[in-house]
């Protein structure tokens, strides 16, 4: 009897149960250790049990599909009938998925290249399935194939998790080890239970020996990797490296010490092109105003480069065309005089008046020109990537006017012959017309995808797995949890998850962007937009607070991170209420200890027995009680309009009628709204007693002249490193010493000094003077022949 037990176990299919459970448990351990995104669910309004029920239903349906497919293919007696059956299943499944996808309208970037990728990927998957069915043993094709594929995918994830041990992405060594051991043991039992002799032409014995070797290696590697730790906090080194890099950047930004050297430097940085006429006047003006930036105007060069591929006459025509759109103004410079077309009663008149006032000190040196100024908070030009690249490539080539453009005068004399267009405001437009033209968030995301190059994440589609943290989206610009390349973090095309984590892409646009490359000048934009940035003051309704003229000392300010948000948008659906950057911030930093949430945060903590620091997983509600967060909403109109469907408990509306002075806090978080960057950043930067924590996806005219970790603290919009960043500067109450208070004070002082040196009114004038010279040349018919040259005499 006892001798028959091993033979029974070897032949019995019941052994599949523990083997399958081991493989599933190993895969579960590998997946559960992955970090989650900061998108949240409300216990009051989101059905957590229903979500779990649907997940279990998905597991049951997957099992049913495998069993049914196994039965169908098992009945096929010949290879020909098996291929016919499998081809029929694939064809019907593909047609059904295509019809469902088409009806849902979730396609993004549906151009020819996109469909080509879909067809190629589909054919590759079909070939894999057909080949696997032929390689699998008779009678168990689907069962063996399903088991092998499940193991391979889960095992690869487990091994990948091994390489991330000790980093912020993987803080649990035993889970990673358990995943590898569980899947290896389960697959060994599975091979015996299904009597699979070979796996992809490799004998079962060699596969089992390889798995044993991997288990032994992981068992040795895991404790070594987990005990390694860090000699010092990565932020300390990052701040030091940024100090060194800032000195190099300043030399690069002001390399020229004379007009001839500035002309040479201009040519080297602008594809061999000469500076515009009047460059010598600009040089004198910049020196007179003591501008610390002489050569580095990369943002300006990138903004105007595509317009070199557009003929001057069309630029002048398109300027007038753009000025007739909603929330646009026209700035005209003629015969040494600047004026605009906004009447006195227009609420944006003060913005244009200030712009004209900035120009008056150098207007006599400017050519005749016109500019279409965007008064709306949202940027306006969202042209396809291939169009921008084609025009930019043309702009990089030095061409004579006779070979590219028809001859003629500069076109400047025609400005005075036309009446300035009458401005149109959003408030004055008929509501039905405005609603009809409003672009939905889905349509906006589709347009945004077309502004990215083929092969990028955004062009391929919106990130669907919003529960899990997209490591591949954040890794290019980060070192662990911390941003190391702030400029790269502003680029969207490799960060498809931001489409579901920022309200700019989740709210409708009342004034939809144009897909044509129109010459529109705006205050701010995201990386995908082709607006030309210029120094423009904020509208009256968003006038930022100003720091006190005599700020109190750093040590007198409260050691906390301050944020107050006010949301007045009329539109908020469930994805926005749970995924908007402002909602996520306030929710994440206000979770109370009594919260049922199981959210955890990865944090750098010192080892109790060693001096080395390690990442640890800490309960977020508990951590919030140990870190000095002061974040709340002063108003939240979506909740006030539909209180029954809004999770007020998570939005934490402050009851104070008069919010505290933000400048009484050492750290101030400046966060985007759904349309534009925070107007509080520059006032915070100019205060020597406050450190701006900047979390943004927007660019402004000064973006490339303020340096992260020197003038401000960058925070990823995903907020996965917010707690760790604040803990470095303030320490954790009762547990760790304060590490970065000295660094925080230094950043506050450096930011204030730089703002007083490079972000003054005079610096805005220097930037604007150069921009107007560049634009004046672009709209001149003789632009390729009229550059500034140093006289040889």
PDB file of C-alpha atoms in Angstrom, residues 163-444:
ATOM      1  CA  UNK A 163      17.616  43.247  -8.600  1.00  0.00           C
ATOM      2  CA  UNK A 164      15.653  46.082  -6.944  1.00  0.00           C
ATOM      3  CA  UNK A 165      16.237  44.768  -3.414  1.00  0.00           C
ATOM      4  CA  UNK A 166      17.247  47.512  -1.004  1.00  0.00           C
ATOM      5  CA  UNK A 167      15.931  50.307  -3.212  1.00  0.00           C
ATOM      6  CA  UNK A 168      12.802  52.299  -2.447  1.00  0.00           C
ATOM      7  CA  UNK A 169      10.872  50.090  -4.897  1.00  0.00           C
ATOM      8  CA  UNK A 170      11.539  46.892  -2.938  1.00  0.00           C
ATOM      9  CA  UNK A 171      11.991  47.037   0.810  1.00  0.00           C
ATOM     10  CA  UNK A 172      10.901  43.478   1.663  1.00  0.00           C
ATOM     11  CA  UNK A 173      13.599  40.858   1.251  1.00  0.00           C
ATOM     12  CA  UNK A 174      11.578  37.928   2.546  1.00  0.00           C
ATOM     13  CA  UNK A 175       8.720  38.565   0.114  1.00  0.00           C
ATOM     14  CA  UNK A 176      11.102  38.582  -2.832  1.00  0.00           C
ATOM     15  CA  UNK A 177      12.853  35.440  -1.610  1.00  0.00           C
ATOM     16  CA  UNK A 178       9.496  33.751  -0.957  1.00  0.00           C
ATOM     17  CA  UNK A 179       8.308  34.608  -4.452  1.00  0.00           C
ATOM     18  CA  UNK A 180      11.315  32.933  -6.092  1.00  0.00           C
ATOM     19  CA  UNK A 181      11.198  29.864  -3.837  1.00  0.00           C
ATOM     20  CA  UNK A 182       7.424  29.449  -4.106  1.00  0.00           C
ATOM     21  CA  UNK A 183       7.361  29.682  -7.881  1.00  0.00           C
ATOM     22  CA  UNK A 184      10.361  27.375  -8.283  1.00  0.00           C
ATOM     23  CA  UNK A 185       8.874  24.698  -6.020  1.00  0.00           C
ATOM     24  CA  UNK A 186       5.437  25.034  -7.572  1.00  0.00           C
ATOM     25  CA  UNK A 187       6.750  24.724 -11.116  1.00  0.00           C
ATOM     26  CA  UNK A 188       8.790  21.659 -10.188  1.00  0.00           C
ATOM     27  CA  UNK A 189       5.641  19.926  -8.908  1.00  0.00           C
ATOM     28  CA  UNK A 190       3.747  21.150 -11.971  1.00  0.00           C
ATOM     29  CA  UNK A 191       6.223  19.578 -14.388  1.00  0.00           C
ATOM     30  CA  UNK A 192       5.873  16.202 -12.656  1.00  0.00           C
ATOM     31  CA  UNK A 193       2.080  16.398 -12.348  1.00  0.00           C
ATOM     32  CA  UNK A 194       1.555  17.200 -16.031  1.00  0.00           C
ATOM     33  CA  UNK A 195       4.353  14.839 -17.120  1.00  0.00           C
ATOM     34  CA  UNK A 196       6.030  17.555 -19.180  1.00  0.00           C
ATOM     35  CA  UNK A 197       9.387  16.116 -20.215  1.00  0.00           C
ATOM     36  CA  UNK A 198      10.746  19.194 -21.975  1.00  0.00           C
ATOM     37  CA  UNK A 199      10.217  22.915 -21.686  1.00  0.00           C
ATOM     38  CA  UNK A 200      11.078  24.679 -24.961  1.00  0.00           C
ATOM     39  CA  UNK A 201      13.404  21.810 -25.981  1.00  0.00           C
ATOM     40  CA  UNK A 202      15.129  21.862 -22.555  1.00  0.00           C
ATOM     41  CA  UNK A 203      14.845  18.655 -20.552  1.00  0.00           C
ATOM     42  CA  UNK A 204      12.907  18.836 -17.312  1.00  0.00           C
ATOM     43  CA  UNK A 205      15.905  17.775 -15.226  1.00  0.00           C
ATOM     44  CA  UNK A 206      17.999  20.696 -16.444  1.00  0.00           C
ATOM     45  CA  UNK A 207      15.124  23.106 -15.758  1.00  0.00           C
ATOM     46  CA  UNK A 208      14.788  21.841 -12.186  1.00  0.00           C
ATOM     47  CA  UNK A 209      18.557  22.054 -11.625  1.00  0.00           C
ATOM     48  CA  UNK A 210      18.564  25.626 -12.948  1.00  0.00           C
ATOM     49  CA  UNK A 211      15.720  26.556 -10.602  1.00  0.00           C
ATOM     50  CA  UNK A 212      17.607  25.085  -7.640  1.00  0.00           C
ATOM     51  CA  UNK A 213      20.670  27.128  -8.586  1.00  0.00           C
ATOM     52  CA  UNK A 214      18.560  30.301  -8.787  1.00  0.00           C
ATOM     53  CA  UNK A 215      17.007  29.605  -5.370  1.00  0.00           C
ATOM     54  CA  UNK A 216      20.444  29.101  -3.796  1.00  0.00           C
ATOM     55  CA  UNK A 217      21.787  32.278  -5.425  1.00  0.00           C
ATOM     56  CA  UNK A 218      18.792  34.342  -4.315  1.00  0.00           C
ATOM     57  CA  UNK A 219      19.058  32.924  -0.778  1.00  0.00           C
ATOM     58  CA  UNK A 220      22.648  34.185  -0.596  1.00  0.00           C
ATOM     59  CA  UNK A 221      22.110  37.452  -2.467  1.00  0.00           C
ATOM     60  CA  UNK A 222      18.996  38.642  -0.578  1.00  0.00           C
ATOM     61  CA  UNK A 223      20.481  39.107   2.930  1.00  0.00           C
ATOM     62  CA  UNK A 224      23.653  40.643   1.487  1.00  0.00           C
ATOM     63  CA  UNK A 225      21.686  43.127  -0.597  1.00  0.00           C
ATOM     64  CA  UNK A 226      19.286  44.014   2.212  1.00  0.00           C
ATOM     65  CA  UNK A 227      22.100  44.654   4.709  1.00  0.00           C
ATOM     66  CA  UNK A 228      24.129  46.833   2.360  1.00  0.00           C
ATOM     67  CA  UNK A 229      22.287  50.108   2.985  1.00  0.00           C
ATOM     68  CA  UNK A 230      23.536  53.622   2.248  1.00  0.00           C
ATOM     69  CA  UNK A 231      26.520  55.406   3.731  1.00  0.00           C
ATOM     70  CA  UNK A 232      24.707  58.751   3.610  1.00  0.00           C
ATOM     71  CA  UNK A 233      21.381  60.215   2.613  1.00  0.00           C
ATOM     72  CA  UNK A 234      21.202  60.566  -1.199  1.00  0.00           C
ATOM     73  CA  UNK A 235      19.779  64.088  -0.886  1.00  0.00           C
ATOM     74  CA  UNK A 236      22.941  65.319   0.795  1.00  0.00           C
ATOM     75  CA  UNK A 237      25.053  64.274  -2.180  1.00  0.00           C
ATOM     76  CA  UNK A 238      22.426  65.502  -4.636  1.00  0.00           C
ATOM     77  CA  UNK A 239      22.436  68.987  -3.119  1.00  0.00           C
ATOM     78  CA  UNK A 240      26.238  69.089  -3.103  1.00  0.00           C
ATOM     79  CA  UNK A 241      26.446  67.981  -6.746  1.00  0.00           C
ATOM     80  CA  UNK A 242      23.841  70.590  -7.666  1.00  0.00           C
ATOM     81  CA  UNK A 243      25.970  73.309  -6.054  1.00  0.00           C
ATOM     82  CA  UNK A 244      28.919  72.334  -8.230  1.00  0.00           C
ATOM     83  CA  UNK A 245      26.756  72.084 -11.346  1.00  0.00           C
ATOM     84  CA  UNK A 246      25.232  75.516 -10.705  1.00  0.00           C
ATOM     85  CA  UNK A 247      28.674  77.125 -10.898  1.00  0.00           C
ATOM     86  CA  UNK A 248      29.316  75.436 -14.244  1.00  0.00           C
ATOM     87  CA  UNK A 249      25.894  76.453 -15.534  1.00  0.00           C
ATOM     88  CA  UNK A 250      26.430  80.105 -14.649  1.00  0.00           C
ATOM     89  CA  UNK A 251      29.708  80.137 -16.585  1.00  0.00           C
ATOM     90  CA  UNK A 252      27.931  78.582 -19.563  1.00  0.00           C
ATOM     91  CA  UNK A 253      25.051  81.076 -19.297  1.00  0.00           C
ATOM     92  CA  UNK A 254      27.331  84.137 -19.283  1.00  0.00           C
ATOM     93  CA  UNK A 255      30.369  83.017 -21.200  1.00  0.00           C
ATOM     94  CA  UNK A 256      30.649  86.161 -23.342  1.00  0.00           C
ATOM     95  CA  UNK A 257      32.547  89.145 -21.948  1.00  0.00           C
ATOM     96  CA  UNK A 258      32.298  91.363 -25.032  1.00  0.00           C
ATOM     97  CA  UNK A 259      29.982  92.032 -27.952  1.00  0.00           C
ATOM     98  CA  UNK A 260      32.166  90.145 -30.497  1.00  0.00           C
ATOM     99  CA  UNK A 261      32.315  87.085 -28.246  1.00  0.00           C
ATOM    100  CA  UNK A 262      28.533  87.284 -27.707  1.00  0.00           C
ATOM    101  CA  UNK A 263      28.011  87.317 -31.487  1.00  0.00           C
ATOM    102  CA  UNK A 264      30.261  84.269 -31.900  1.00  0.00           C
ATOM    103  CA  UNK A 265      28.537  82.470 -29.046  1.00  0.00           C
ATOM    104  CA  UNK A 266      25.151  83.225 -30.567  1.00  0.00           C
ATOM    105  CA  UNK A 267      26.176  81.637 -33.861  1.00  0.00           C
ATOM    106  CA  UNK A 268      27.475  78.508 -32.154  1.00  0.00           C
ATOM    107  CA  UNK A 269      24.215  78.054 -30.243  1.00  0.00           C
ATOM    108  CA  UNK A 270      21.864  78.911 -33.134  1.00  0.00           C
ATOM    109  CA  UNK A 271      22.993  76.693 -36.021  1.00  0.00           C
ATOM    110  CA  UNK A 272      25.455  79.235 -37.415  1.00  0.00           C
ATOM    111  CA  UNK A 273      22.873  81.993 -37.749  1.00  0.00           C
ATOM    112  CA  UNK A 274      23.816  85.631 -37.086  1.00  0.00           C
ATOM    113  CA  UNK A 275      22.060  87.521 -34.265  1.00  0.00           C
ATOM    114  CA  UNK A 276      19.115  89.750 -35.250  1.00  0.00           C
ATOM    115  CA  UNK A 277      19.505  93.413 -36.067  1.00  0.00           C
ATOM    116  CA  UNK A 278      19.720  95.513 -32.933  1.00  0.00           C
ATOM    117  CA  UNK A 279      21.686  92.845 -31.075  1.00  0.00           C
ATOM    118  CA  UNK A 280      24.283  95.431 -30.114  1.00  0.00           C
ATOM    119  CA  UNK A 281      21.547  97.572 -28.541  1.00  0.00           C
ATOM    120  CA  UNK A 282      20.325  94.539 -26.621  1.00  0.00           C
ATOM    121  CA  UNK A 283      23.871  93.794 -25.452  1.00  0.00           C
ATOM    122  CA  UNK A 284      24.269  97.323 -24.110  1.00  0.00           C
ATOM    123  CA  UNK A 285      20.861  97.130 -22.429  1.00  0.00           C
ATOM    124  CA  UNK A 286      21.647  93.766 -20.799  1.00  0.00           C
ATOM    125  CA  UNK A 287      24.968  95.061 -19.501  1.00  0.00           C
ATOM    126  CA  UNK A 288      23.363  98.255 -18.271  1.00  0.00           C
ATOM    127  CA  UNK A 289      20.742  96.258 -16.364  1.00  0.00           C
ATOM    128  CA  UNK A 290      23.471  93.934 -14.997  1.00  0.00           C
ATOM    129  CA  UNK A 291      21.847  90.794 -16.353  1.00  0.00           C
ATOM    130  CA  UNK A 292      23.646  87.646 -15.138  1.00  0.00           C
ATOM    131  CA  UNK A 293      22.385  85.767 -18.220  1.00  0.00           C
ATOM    132  CA  UNK A 294      23.938  86.797 -21.534  1.00  0.00           C
ATOM    133  CA  UNK A 295      24.204  83.663 -23.670  1.00  0.00           C
ATOM    134  CA  UNK A 296      21.762  81.087 -22.295  1.00  0.00           C
ATOM    135  CA  UNK A 297      18.333  81.598 -23.870  1.00  0.00           C
ATOM    136  CA  UNK A 298      17.661  78.006 -24.866  1.00  0.00           C
ATOM    137  CA  UNK A 299      13.950  78.141 -24.073  1.00  0.00           C
ATOM    138  CA  UNK A 300      13.532  81.138 -26.352  1.00  0.00           C
ATOM    139  CA  UNK A 301      15.491  79.467 -29.134  1.00  0.00           C
ATOM    140  CA  UNK A 302      13.459  76.261 -28.875  1.00  0.00           C
ATOM    141  CA  UNK A 303      10.186  78.216 -28.895  1.00  0.00           C
ATOM    142  CA  UNK A 304      10.867  80.175 -32.079  1.00  0.00           C
ATOM    143  CA  UNK A 305      12.790  77.505 -34.016  1.00  0.00           C
ATOM    144  CA  UNK A 306       9.739  75.914 -35.758  1.00  0.00           C
ATOM    145  CA  UNK A 307       8.610  79.330 -37.004  1.00  0.00           C
ATOM    146  CA  UNK A 308      11.778  79.599 -39.103  1.00  0.00           C
ATOM    147  CA  UNK A 309      10.087  77.063 -41.363  1.00  0.00           C
ATOM    148  CA  UNK A 310       7.079  79.369 -41.915  1.00  0.00           C
ATOM    149  CA  UNK A 311       7.279  82.246 -44.439  1.00  0.00           C
ATOM    150  CA  UNK A 312       7.164  85.753 -42.881  1.00  0.00           C
ATOM    151  CA  UNK A 313       4.014  86.745 -44.773  1.00  0.00           C
ATOM    152  CA  UNK A 314       2.171  83.746 -43.343  1.00  0.00           C
ATOM    153  CA  UNK A 315       3.440  84.538 -39.844  1.00  0.00           C
ATOM    154  CA  UNK A 316       2.002  88.038 -40.111  1.00  0.00           C
ATOM    155  CA  UNK A 317      -1.266  86.648 -41.433  1.00  0.00           C
ATOM    156  CA  UNK A 318      -1.447  83.961 -38.725  1.00  0.00           C
ATOM    157  CA  UNK A 319      -0.781  86.564 -36.023  1.00  0.00           C
ATOM    158  CA  UNK A 320      -3.898  88.463 -37.063  1.00  0.00           C
ATOM    159  CA  UNK A 321      -5.818  85.204 -37.289  1.00  0.00           C
ATOM    160  CA  UNK A 322      -4.795  84.173 -33.775  1.00  0.00           C
ATOM    161  CA  UNK A 323      -5.609  87.613 -32.342  1.00  0.00           C
ATOM    162  CA  UNK A 324      -9.262  87.143 -33.344  1.00  0.00           C
ATOM    163  CA  UNK A 325      -9.652  84.047 -31.180  1.00  0.00           C
ATOM    164  CA  UNK A 326     -11.207  83.999 -27.702  1.00  0.00           C
ATOM    165  CA  UNK A 327      -9.100  85.429 -24.841  1.00  0.00           C
ATOM    166  CA  UNK A 328      -6.444  86.866 -27.134  1.00  0.00           C
ATOM    167  CA  UNK A 329      -4.886  90.328 -27.338  1.00  0.00           C
ATOM    168  CA  UNK A 330      -2.807  91.982 -30.031  1.00  0.00           C
ATOM    169  CA  UNK A 331       0.398  93.851 -29.229  1.00  0.00           C
ATOM    170  CA  UNK A 332       1.546  96.190 -31.981  1.00  0.00           C
ATOM    171  CA  UNK A 333       4.876  98.001 -32.227  1.00  0.00           C
ATOM    172  CA  UNK A 334       5.075 100.632 -34.947  1.00  0.00           C
ATOM    173  CA  UNK A 335       7.426 103.555 -35.438  1.00  0.00           C
ATOM    174  CA  UNK A 336       8.913 103.194 -31.963  1.00  0.00           C
ATOM    175  CA  UNK A 337       5.547 103.051 -30.159  1.00  0.00           C
ATOM    176  CA  UNK A 338       3.885 100.071 -28.466  1.00  0.00           C
ATOM    177  CA  UNK A 339       0.130  99.680 -28.026  1.00  0.00           C
ATOM    178  CA  UNK A 340      -2.486  96.962 -27.582  1.00  0.00           C
ATOM    179  CA  UNK A 341      -6.126  96.452 -28.493  1.00  0.00           C
ATOM    180  CA  UNK A 342      -7.751  95.926 -25.076  1.00  0.00           C
ATOM    181  CA  UNK A 343     -10.262  98.589 -23.997  1.00  0.00           C
ATOM    182  CA  UNK A 344     -10.314 100.116 -20.536  1.00  0.00           C
ATOM    183  CA  UNK A 345     -13.200  97.976 -19.301  1.00  0.00           C
ATOM    184  CA  UNK A 346     -11.426  94.737 -20.227  1.00  0.00           C
ATOM    185  CA  UNK A 347     -10.333  92.857 -17.057  1.00  0.00           C
ATOM    186  CA  UNK A 348      -7.047  91.883 -18.714  1.00  0.00           C
ATOM    187  CA  UNK A 349      -6.130  95.446 -19.637  1.00  0.00           C
ATOM    188  CA  UNK A 350      -3.701  95.768 -16.725  1.00  0.00           C
ATOM    189  CA  UNK A 351      -1.743  92.756 -18.022  1.00  0.00           C
ATOM    190  CA  UNK A 352      -1.231  94.349 -21.418  1.00  0.00           C
ATOM    191  CA  UNK A 353      -0.525  97.748 -19.864  1.00  0.00           C
ATOM    192  CA  UNK A 354       2.257  96.199 -17.785  1.00  0.00           C
ATOM    193  CA  UNK A 355       3.641  94.491 -20.882  1.00  0.00           C
ATOM    194  CA  UNK A 356       3.714  97.791 -22.784  1.00  0.00           C
ATOM    195  CA  UNK A 357       5.352  99.422 -19.773  1.00  0.00           C
ATOM    196  CA  UNK A 358       8.120  96.793 -19.823  1.00  0.00           C
ATOM    197  CA  UNK A 359       8.788  97.545 -23.485  1.00  0.00           C
ATOM    198  CA  UNK A 360       8.857 101.338 -23.334  1.00  0.00           C
ATOM    199  CA  UNK A 361      12.506 101.542 -22.188  1.00  0.00           C
ATOM    200  CA  UNK A 362      13.769  99.972 -25.433  1.00  0.00           C
ATOM    201  CA  UNK A 363      10.861 100.285 -27.857  1.00  0.00           C
ATOM    202  CA  UNK A 364      12.727 102.748 -30.093  1.00  0.00           C
ATOM    203  CA  UNK A 365      15.209  99.981 -30.966  1.00  0.00           C
ATOM    204  CA  UNK A 366      12.539  97.500 -32.066  1.00  0.00           C
ATOM    205  CA  UNK A 367      11.352  96.829 -35.622  1.00  0.00           C
ATOM    206  CA  UNK A 368       7.675  97.089 -36.521  1.00  0.00           C
ATOM    207  CA  UNK A 369       5.845  93.926 -35.525  1.00  0.00           C
ATOM    208  CA  UNK A 370       2.667  92.417 -34.113  1.00  0.00           C
ATOM    209  CA  UNK A 371       2.243  89.696 -31.490  1.00  0.00           C
ATOM    210  CA  UNK A 372      -0.812  87.630 -30.531  1.00  0.00           C
ATOM    211  CA  UNK A 373      -0.877  87.385 -26.717  1.00  0.00           C
ATOM    212  CA  UNK A 374      -2.764  84.568 -24.985  1.00  0.00           C
ATOM    213  CA  UNK A 375      -4.713  85.864 -21.970  1.00  0.00           C
ATOM    214  CA  UNK A 376      -6.163  82.474 -21.067  1.00  0.00           C
ATOM    215  CA  UNK A 377      -4.495  80.417 -18.365  1.00  0.00           C
ATOM    216  CA  UNK A 378      -4.192  77.356 -20.603  1.00  0.00           C
ATOM    217  CA  UNK A 379      -1.641  77.241 -23.455  1.00  0.00           C
ATOM    218  CA  UNK A 380      -3.114  77.297 -26.946  1.00  0.00           C
ATOM    219  CA  UNK A 381      -0.927  75.616 -29.608  1.00  0.00           C
ATOM    220  CA  UNK A 382      -0.927  71.801 -29.648  1.00  0.00           C
ATOM    221  CA  UNK A 383       0.452  70.928 -33.067  1.00  0.00           C
ATOM    222  CA  UNK A 384       1.345  67.374 -34.187  1.00  0.00           C
ATOM    223  CA  UNK A 385       4.907  66.253 -33.576  1.00  0.00           C
ATOM    224  CA  UNK A 386       5.726  65.569 -37.216  1.00  0.00           C
ATOM    225  CA  UNK A 387       4.634  69.077 -38.227  1.00  0.00           C
ATOM    226  CA  UNK A 388       6.796  70.697 -35.547  1.00  0.00           C
ATOM    227  CA  UNK A 389       9.803  68.559 -36.453  1.00  0.00           C
ATOM    228  CA  UNK A 390       9.468  69.278 -40.162  1.00  0.00           C
ATOM    229  CA  UNK A 391       9.357  73.033 -39.597  1.00  0.00           C
ATOM    230  CA  UNK A 392      12.137  72.923 -36.985  1.00  0.00           C
ATOM    231  CA  UNK A 393      14.366  70.978 -39.379  1.00  0.00           C
ATOM    232  CA  UNK A 394      13.797  73.677 -41.978  1.00  0.00           C
ATOM    233  CA  UNK A 395      14.644  76.306 -39.372  1.00  0.00           C
ATOM    234  CA  UNK A 396      17.999  74.687 -38.630  1.00  0.00           C
ATOM    235  CA  UNK A 397      19.137  75.229 -42.212  1.00  0.00           C
ATOM    236  CA  UNK A 398      20.649  78.535 -43.269  1.00  0.00           C
ATOM    237  CA  UNK A 399      18.819  79.622 -46.410  1.00  0.00           C
ATOM    238  CA  UNK A 400      18.982  82.742 -48.512  1.00  0.00           C
ATOM    239  CA  UNK A 401      15.768  84.671 -48.832  1.00  0.00           C
ATOM    240  CA  UNK A 402      15.784  84.371 -52.609  1.00  0.00           C
ATOM    241  CA  UNK A 403      15.833  80.570 -52.434  1.00  0.00           C
ATOM    242  CA  UNK A 404      13.078  80.239 -49.855  1.00  0.00           C
ATOM    243  CA  UNK A 405      10.812  83.252 -49.939  1.00  0.00           C
ATOM    244  CA  UNK A 406       9.434  85.690 -52.462  1.00  0.00           C
ATOM    245  CA  UNK A 407      11.124  89.056 -52.478  1.00  0.00           C
ATOM    246  CA  UNK A 408       9.519  92.151 -51.068  1.00  0.00           C
ATOM    247  CA  UNK A 409       9.616  94.693 -48.318  1.00  0.00           C
ATOM    248  CA  UNK A 410       9.811  93.881 -44.666  1.00  0.00           C
ATOM    249  CA  UNK A 411       6.085  94.034 -44.295  1.00  0.00           C
ATOM    250  CA  UNK A 412       6.361  96.427 -41.399  1.00  0.00           C
ATOM    251  CA  UNK A 413       4.531  99.241 -43.174  1.00  0.00           C
ATOM    252  CA  UNK A 414       1.365  97.167 -43.473  1.00  0.00           C
ATOM    253  CA  UNK A 415       0.653  97.163 -39.726  1.00  0.00           C
ATOM    254  CA  UNK A 416      -0.665 100.715 -39.642  1.00  0.00           C
ATOM    255  CA  UNK A 417      -2.994 100.083 -42.574  1.00  0.00           C
ATOM    256  CA  UNK A 418      -5.155  97.567 -40.692  1.00  0.00           C
ATOM    257  CA  UNK A 419      -7.460  98.203 -37.778  1.00  0.00           C
ATOM    258  CA  UNK A 420      -6.618  96.200 -34.675  1.00  0.00           C
ATOM    259  CA  UNK A 421      -9.128  93.363 -34.141  1.00  0.00           C
ATOM    260  CA  UNK A 422     -11.710  93.625 -31.380  1.00  0.00           C
ATOM    261  CA  UNK A 423     -10.865  91.276 -28.485  1.00  0.00           C
ATOM    262  CA  UNK A 424     -13.233  88.456 -27.475  1.00  0.00           C
ATOM    263  CA  UNK A 425     -13.473  87.263 -23.875  1.00  0.00           C
ATOM    264  CA  UNK A 426     -14.685  83.894 -22.656  1.00  0.00           C
ATOM    265  CA  UNK A 427     -17.192  85.641 -20.388  1.00  0.00           C
ATOM    266  CA  UNK A 428     -18.708  87.486 -23.353  1.00  0.00           C
ATOM    267  CA  UNK A 429     -19.140  84.408 -25.548  1.00  0.00           C
ATOM    268  CA  UNK A 430     -22.563  82.774 -25.704  1.00  0.00           C
ATOM    269  CA  UNK A 431     -22.701  79.891 -23.226  1.00  0.00           C
ATOM    270  CA  UNK A 432     -24.142  77.480 -25.781  1.00  0.00           C
ATOM    271  CA  UNK A 433     -21.363  78.319 -28.223  1.00  0.00           C
ATOM    272  CA  UNK A 434     -18.754  77.947 -25.486  1.00  0.00           C
ATOM    273  CA  UNK A 435     -20.172  74.586 -24.419  1.00  0.00           C
ATOM    274  CA  UNK A 436     -20.309  73.402 -28.020  1.00  0.00           C
ATOM    275  CA  UNK A 437     -16.644  74.230 -28.602  1.00  0.00           C
ATOM    276  CA  UNK A 438     -15.408  72.875 -25.249  1.00  0.00           C
ATOM    277  CA  UNK A 439     -12.950  70.023 -25.729  1.00  0.00           C
ATOM    278  CA  UNK A 440     -13.432  66.952 -23.550  1.00  0.00           C
ATOM    279  CA  UNK A 441     -10.528  65.540 -21.516  1.00  0.00           C
ATOM    280  CA  UNK A 442     -10.509  62.416 -23.692  1.00  0.00           C
ATOM    281  CA  UNK A 443     -10.222  64.454 -26.895  1.00  0.00           C
ATOM    282  CA  UNK A 444      -7.516  66.586 -25.284  1.00  0.00           C
TER     283      UNK A 444
END
